[in-house]
């Protein structure tokens, strides 16, 4: 056989198609999805809580509204309400101007400050960006108020205006901003990305498992009824999920220092087992519908979810197609549940129920597809007699 005959083979054409297909899909998804950074930073929500009724507080609140690079600024919340929204990742940062802010500045106290609170149990791009924004605003305010406060004090001492301005520049800063971190995530990329790594490890296993288990369903038709085979397939996915779940949980507890306690262990194990069952049914839809070619669809869907799951880019920053997809795919709910369970103080229940809903809907689709598209084969005689009994 000559090379030109070899290269004309069907397998070579398929390999060429797959290479081009996944280059187009991966670059198309990643380059389009990640272009939301930093361009969509202004979509994030922040809250300004002004407890100070003095002139400085009002001035700063108005100034922050204009200077902060965000379109959505909530101003009518109490500090308690704002901190709850921050904990639930409904706002990305809370700026709090305390009640005594104006008075402290007028009295020349060095303890006057504004609090910038950031939640680290959120998408990595959000927490890092909010910290940078808070640092920049602090630097601007520090420079502004060190001069203004000093000039005010010197004016009260009847120091000439020009002399007061010169002396003000030599006076130490009377403003100090506080950047407060809630739900602190330990340093290290492995900690920031743990929710995504946990979810993706089971998702990929379930994606490959769906091809094998659906294959077993098809192979064994004629040996049992479709209902029985479908039930066996679901039970097998649950057993595999429990075993793979405990393996992934043990590895995580061995390698991640801050994971500890039996409660945290069993919560992670339970979610990992649930992840496998949900991801199995979700990926099995394409295998039931398209056969082995369903994997051609499954891989782009996986790549798509690496952006829409909210681990690196928050929901508010995503482009619309990724936002829509996050509601109907499993990885978003799993990642957000892990952020809540491992790092946050908010409830993971809404995300767990969302994950369950995706799994149940996917299983119902699989039942419909298996019932309509996969005709039953005549049962073997021993099996038919057993079924009749």
Coordinates of C-alpha atoms in Angstrom, one line a residue:
X1 CA 0.0 0.0 0.0
X2 CA 1.3 3.4 -0.9
X3 CA 1.0 6.4 1.4
X4 CA -1.5 8.1 -0.9
X5 CA -3.8 5.1 -0.6
X6 CA -3.3 5.1 3.2
X7 CA -4.1 8.8 3.5
X8 CA -7.3 8.4 1.6
X9 CA -8.7 6.0 4.2
X10 CA -11.8 6.8 6.1
X11 CA -10.0 6.8 9.5
X12 CA -7.6 9.5 8.3
X13 CA -10.5 11.7 7.1
X14 CA -12.2 11.2 10.5
X15 CA -9.0 12.2 12.3
X16 CA -8.6 15.3 10.2
X17 CA -12.2 16.2 10.9
X18 CA -11.8 15.8 14.7
X19 CA -8.6 17.8 14.7
X20 CA -10.2 20.7 12.9
X21 CA -13.5 20.4 14.7
X22 CA -12.0 20.6 18.2
X23 CA -9.6 23.4 17.3
X24 CA -12.5 25.5 16.1
X25 CA -14.7 24.5 19.0
X26 CA -12.2 25.0 21.8
X27 CA -10.7 28.3 20.5
X28 CA -14.2 29.5 19.7
X29 CA -15.5 28.8 23.1
X30 CA -12.5 29.9 25.2
X31 CA -11.5 33.0 23.3
X32 CA -15.1 34.2 23.1
X33 CA -15.9 33.3 26.8
X34 CA -12.8 34.7 28.4
X35 CA -13.0 37.9 26.4
X36 CA -15.5 38.9 29.1
X37 CA -12.3 39.7 31.2
X38 CA -11.8 42.5 31.9
X39 CA -14.3 44.1 29.6
X40 CA -17.4 43.0 31.6
X41 CA -16.1 44.0 35.0
X42 CA -18.6 46.9 35.0
X43 CA -21.5 44.4 35.1
X44 CA -20.7 43.4 38.7
X45 CA -22.9 44.7 41.5
X46 CA -21.5 46.6 44.5
X47 CA -23.2 48.1 47.5
X48 CA -22.4 51.5 49.2
X49 CA -23.6 51.7 52.8
X50 CA -23.3 55.3 54.1
X51 CA -24.0 55.4 57.8
X52 CA -22.4 58.9 58.1
X53 CA -24.8 61.9 57.9
X54 CA -21.9 64.4 57.9
X55 CA -20.5 66.3 54.9
X56 CA -17.6 64.0 54.3
X57 CA -19.7 60.9 54.3
X58 CA -22.1 62.3 51.7
X59 CA -19.3 63.7 49.6
X60 CA -17.5 60.3 49.6
X61 CA -20.7 58.4 48.8
X62 CA -21.4 60.6 45.8
X63 CA -17.8 60.5 44.7
X64 CA -17.7 56.7 44.8
X65 CA -20.9 56.4 42.8
X66 CA -19.1 58.3 40.0
X67 CA -15.6 56.8 40.3
X68 CA -16.4 53.1 40.8
X69 CA -16.3 51.4 37.5
X70 CA -19.6 49.5 38.0
X71 CA -23.1 50.1 36.5
X72 CA -25.0 48.4 39.3
X73 CA -24.5 50.2 42.6
X74 CA -27.0 49.5 45.5
X75 CA -27.3 52.4 47.9
X76 CA -30.4 51.7 50.0
X77 CA -29.2 48.7 52.1
X78 CA -28.2 48.5 55.7
X79 CA -24.8 47.1 56.4
X80 CA -26.4 43.8 57.6
X81 CA -28.4 43.5 54.4
X82 CA -25.4 44.3 52.3
X83 CA -23.1 41.8 54.0
X84 CA -25.7 39.1 53.6
X85 CA -25.8 39.8 49.8
X86 CA -22.0 39.8 49.8
X87 CA -22.0 36.4 51.5
X88 CA -24.5 35.1 49.0
X89 CA -22.4 36.5 46.1
X90 CA -25.3 38.8 45.0
X91 CA -22.9 41.8 45.3
X92 CA -19.2 41.7 44.6
X93 CA -18.1 44.3 47.2
X94 CA -19.5 46.3 50.1
X95 CA -18.2 49.8 50.7
X96 CA -19.2 51.0 54.2
X97 CA -18.8 54.6 55.4
X98 CA -19.1 54.4 59.3
X99 CA -21.3 56.7 61.3
X100 CA -18.3 58.6 62.9
X101 CA -16.4 59.1 59.6
X102 CA -16.9 62.9 59.2
X103 CA -16.5 63.6 62.9
X104 CA -13.2 61.6 63.1
X105 CA -11.8 63.5 60.1
X106 CA -12.8 66.8 61.6
X107 CA -11.3 65.9 64.9
X108 CA -8.1 64.9 63.1
X109 CA -8.2 61.3 64.3
X110 CA -6.0 58.8 62.5
X111 CA -8.6 56.0 63.0
X112 CA -11.1 57.4 60.5
X113 CA -11.6 54.8 57.8
X114 CA -13.9 53.3 55.1
X115 CA -14.4 49.5 55.0
X116 CA -14.1 47.6 51.7
X117 CA -15.4 44.1 52.1
X118 CA -14.8 41.4 49.5
X119 CA -15.9 37.8 49.4
X120 CA -13.1 35.4 48.4
X121 CA -15.6 32.4 48.1
X122 CA -16.5 33.5 44.6
X123 CA -15.1 33.5 41.1
X124 CA -11.4 34.1 41.1
X125 CA -11.7 37.1 38.7
X126 CA -14.2 38.8 41.0
X127 CA -12.3 38.5 44.3
X128 CA -9.0 39.6 42.8
X129 CA -10.5 42.5 40.9
X130 CA -12.5 43.8 43.9
X131 CA -9.3 43.8 46.0
X132 CA -7.4 45.7 43.3
X133 CA -10.3 48.2 43.0
X134 CA -10.5 48.7 46.8
X135 CA -6.7 49.3 46.9
X136 CA -6.8 51.9 44.2
X137 CA -9.8 53.8 45.7
X138 CA -8.0 53.7 49.1
X139 CA -4.9 55.3 47.6
X140 CA -7.0 58.1 46.1
X141 CA -8.9 58.7 49.2
X142 CA -5.8 58.7 51.4
X143 CA -4.1 61.3 49.2
X144 CA -7.3 63.4 49.0
X145 CA -8.2 63.4 52.7
X146 CA -4.7 63.8 54.1
X147 CA -4.5 67.1 52.4
X148 CA -8.1 68.3 53.0
X149 CA -8.1 67.3 56.7
X150 CA -4.8 69.0 57.4
X151 CA -5.8 72.2 55.6
X152 CA -9.0 72.3 57.6
X153 CA -7.2 71.9 60.9
X154 CA -4.6 74.5 60.1
X155 CA -7.3 76.9 58.9
X156 CA -8.9 76.6 62.3
X157 CA -5.5 77.7 63.8
X158 CA -5.7 80.7 61.6
X159 CA -2.6 79.7 59.6
X160 CA -2.5 81.5 56.3
X161 CA -4.0 79.6 53.4
X162 CA -0.8 79.2 51.3
X163 CA 1.2 78.2 54.4
X164 CA -1.5 75.8 55.5
X165 CA -1.4 74.0 52.1
X166 CA 2.4 73.5 52.4
X167 CA 2.1 72.3 56.0
X168 CA -0.7 70.0 55.1
X169 CA 1.4 68.0 52.7
X170 CA 3.8 67.3 55.5
X171 CA 1.1 66.0 57.9
X172 CA 0.7 62.2 58.1
X173 CA -2.4 60.7 56.5
X174 CA -5.6 61.0 58.6
X175 CA -7.5 58.5 56.5
X176 CA -6.9 54.7 56.5
X177 CA -9.0 52.4 54.4
X178 CA -9.7 48.8 55.5
X179 CA -10.0 46.0 53.0
X180 CA -11.9 43.2 54.8
X181 CA -12.0 39.7 53.4
X182 CA -14.9 37.4 54.3
X183 CA -14.8 33.6 53.6
X184 CA -11.1 33.7 53.2
X185 CA -9.7 31.2 50.7
X186 CA -6.2 29.9 51.6
X187 CA -3.4 30.9 49.3
X188 CA -2.7 28.6 46.4
X189 CA -4.3 28.0 43.0
X190 CA -5.3 24.5 44.1
X191 CA -7.6 26.1 46.7
X192 CA -9.2 28.6 44.4
X193 CA -9.9 26.0 41.7
X194 CA -10.9 23.1 44.1
X195 CA -14.7 23.5 43.4
X196 CA -14.0 23.3 39.6
X197 CA -11.5 20.5 39.9
X198 CA -13.8 18.4 42.0
X199 CA -16.7 18.9 39.6
X200 CA -14.7 18.4 36.4
X201 CA -13.1 15.2 37.7
X202 CA -16.4 13.4 38.1
X203 CA -17.9 15.0 35.0
X204 CA -15.2 13.6 32.7
X205 CA -15.5 10.2 34.3
X206 CA -19.3 10.3 34.0
X207 CA -19.0 11.4 30.3
X208 CA -16.9 8.4 29.5
X209 CA -19.0 6.2 31.7
X210 CA -22.1 7.2 29.9
X211 CA -20.7 5.9 26.6
X212 CA -19.9 2.6 28.2
X213 CA -23.1 2.1 30.2
X214 CA -25.4 3.2 27.3
X215 CA -23.3 0.7 25.2
X216 CA -24.1 -2.0 27.7
X217 CA -27.8 -1.1 27.6
X218 CA -27.8 -1.5 23.8
X219 CA -25.7 -4.7 23.9
X220 CA -27.9 -6.5 26.4
X221 CA -31.2 -5.8 24.6
X222 CA -32.9 -9.1 24.1
X223 CA -31.5 -10.4 27.4
X224 CA -33.9 -8.2 29.5
X225 CA -36.7 -5.7 29.0
X226 CA -35.7 -2.1 28.3
X227 CA -37.2 -1.0 31.6
X228 CA -35.0 -3.5 33.5
X229 CA -31.9 -2.6 31.5
X230 CA -32.5 1.1 32.1
X231 CA -32.9 0.5 35.8
X232 CA -29.7 -1.5 35.9
X233 CA -27.9 1.3 34.1
X234 CA -29.1 3.8 36.6
X235 CA -28.2 1.6 39.6
X236 CA -24.7 1.0 38.1
X237 CA -24.2 4.8 37.7
X238 CA -25.1 5.3 41.3
X239 CA -22.7 2.6 42.5
X240 CA -19.9 4.0 40.4
X241 CA -20.6 7.5 41.6
X242 CA -20.4 6.4 45.3
X243 CA -17.1 4.6 44.7
X244 CA -15.6 7.4 42.5
X245 CA -16.9 10.0 44.9
X246 CA -15.1 8.5 47.9
X247 CA -11.9 8.2 45.9
X248 CA -12.0 11.9 44.9
X249 CA -12.9 13.0 48.4
X250 CA -10.0 11.0 50.0
X251 CA -7.5 12.5 47.5
X252 CA -8.8 16.0 48.2
X253 CA -8.6 15.6 52.0
X254 CA -5.0 14.3 51.6
X255 CA -3.8 17.1 49.4
X256 CA -5.8 20.1 50.7
X257 CA -4.7 21.2 54.2
X258 CA -7.7 23.1 55.2
X259 CA -10.2 20.3 54.6
X260 CA -11.0 18.5 57.8
X261 CA -13.8 16.9 59.8
X262 CA -16.1 14.0 59.2
X263 CA -19.0 16.3 58.4
X264 CA -17.1 18.0 55.6
X265 CA -15.9 14.6 54.4
X266 CA -19.4 13.1 54.1
X267 CA -20.8 16.3 52.5
X268 CA -18.2 16.3 49.8
X269 CA -18.6 12.5 49.3
X270 CA -22.4 12.9 49.0
X271 CA -22.1 15.7 46.5
X272 CA -19.5 13.9 44.4
X273 CA -21.8 10.8 44.2
X274 CA -24.6 13.1 43.2
X275 CA -22.4 14.8 40.7
X276 CA -21.6 11.6 39.0
X277 CA -25.2 10.5 38.6
X278 CA -26.3 13.9 37.3
X279 CA -23.4 14.2 34.9
X280 CA -23.9 10.6 33.7
X281 CA -27.6 11.3 32.8
X282 CA -26.7 14.7 31.3
X283 CA -24.0 13.3 29.0
X284 CA -26.0 10.1 28.3
X285 CA -28.6 12.1 26.5
X286 CA -26.3 12.8 23.6
X287 CA -25.1 9.1 23.6
X288 CA -28.7 7.8 23.5
X289 CA -29.6 10.2 20.8
X290 CA -26.5 10.1 18.6
X291 CA -24.7 6.9 19.6
X292 CA -20.9 7.0 19.8
X293 CA -21.0 10.3 17.8
X294 CA -22.6 11.8 20.9
X295 CA -19.1 12.2 22.3
X296 CA -18.4 14.7 19.5
X297 CA -21.1 16.9 21.2
X298 CA -20.2 16.0 24.8
X299 CA -16.7 17.4 24.6
X300 CA -17.7 20.9 23.4
X301 CA -20.5 21.0 26.0
X302 CA -17.8 20.2 28.6
X303 CA -15.6 23.0 27.3
X304 CA -18.5 25.4 27.3
X305 CA -19.2 24.6 31.0
X306 CA -15.6 25.5 32.1
X307 CA -16.7 29.1 31.5
X308 CA -20.3 29.0 32.4
X309 CA -19.7 27.2 35.8
X310 CA -18.7 30.5 37.5
X311 CA -15.4 29.3 38.9
X312 CA -13.3 32.0 37.1
X313 CA -15.9 34.3 35.7
X314 CA -18.9 35.3 37.7
X315 CA -22.5 34.9 36.4
X316 CA -22.9 38.7 36.1
X317 CA -19.8 39.0 33.9
X318 CA -20.6 36.2 31.5
X319 CA -22.0 36.8 28.0
X320 CA -25.7 35.9 27.6
X321 CA -25.2 32.4 26.0
X322 CA -23.1 31.3 28.9
X323 CA -25.6 32.7 31.4
X324 CA -28.4 30.8 29.8
X325 CA -26.4 27.6 29.7
X326 CA -25.4 27.8 33.4
X327 CA -29.1 27.2 34.3
X328 CA -29.5 24.0 32.4
X329 CA -26.0 22.4 32.9
X330 CA -24.7 20.6 36.0
X331 CA -21.3 22.2 36.5
X332 CA -22.6 25.6 37.5
X333 CA -24.7 24.3 40.3
X334 CA -22.0 21.9 41.5
X335 CA -19.2 24.6 41.5
X336 CA -21.4 27.1 43.4
X337 CA -22.4 24.5 45.9
X338 CA -18.8 23.7 46.6
X339 CA -17.9 27.4 47.0
X340 CA -20.7 27.6 49.6
X341 CA -19.8 24.4 51.4
X342 CA -16.1 24.6 51.5
X343 CA -15.4 28.4 51.8
X344 CA -18.6 30.3 52.4
X345 CA -21.1 30.7 55.1
X346 CA -24.1 30.8 52.8
X347 CA -26.4 27.8 52.2
X348 CA -25.5 25.3 49.4
X349 CA -29.1 23.9 49.3
X350 CA -30.4 26.0 46.4
X351 CA -27.5 24.8 44.2
X352 CA -27.8 21.2 45.3
X353 CA -31.5 21.3 44.4
X354 CA -30.6 22.9 41.1
X355 CA -28.2 20.0 40.5
X356 CA -30.8 17.5 41.4
X357 CA -33.3 19.1 39.0
X358 CA -30.8 18.9 36.1
X359 CA -30.3 15.2 36.8
X360 CA -34.0 14.4 37.0
X361 CA -34.8 16.3 33.8
X362 CA -31.9 14.6 32.0
X363 CA -33.0 11.2 33.2
X364 CA -36.5 11.8 32.0
X365 CA -35.1 12.8 28.6
X366 CA -33.1 9.6 28.5
X367 CA -36.3 7.6 29.3
X368 CA -38.1 9.2 26.4
X369 CA -35.2 8.8 24.0
X370 CA -34.7 5.1 25.0
X371 CA -38.5 4.4 24.7
X372 CA -38.9 6.1 21.3
X373 CA -35.7 5.5 19.5
X374 CA -34.4 2.2 20.8
X375 CA -36.8 -0.6 19.9
X376 CA -36.9 -3.6 22.2
X377 CA -35.5 -6.9 20.8
X378 CA -37.2 -10.3 21.3
X379 CA -36.2 -11.7 24.7
X380 CA -34.1 -14.8 24.9
X381 CA -36.3 -17.8 25.9
X382 CA -35.1 -18.2 29.5
X383 CA -35.4 -14.4 30.1
X384 CA -38.9 -14.3 28.5
X385 CA -40.1 -17.2 30.8
X386 CA -38.6 -15.4 33.8
X387 CA -40.3 -12.2 32.9
X388 CA -43.6 -13.9 32.3
X389 CA -43.4 -15.5 35.8

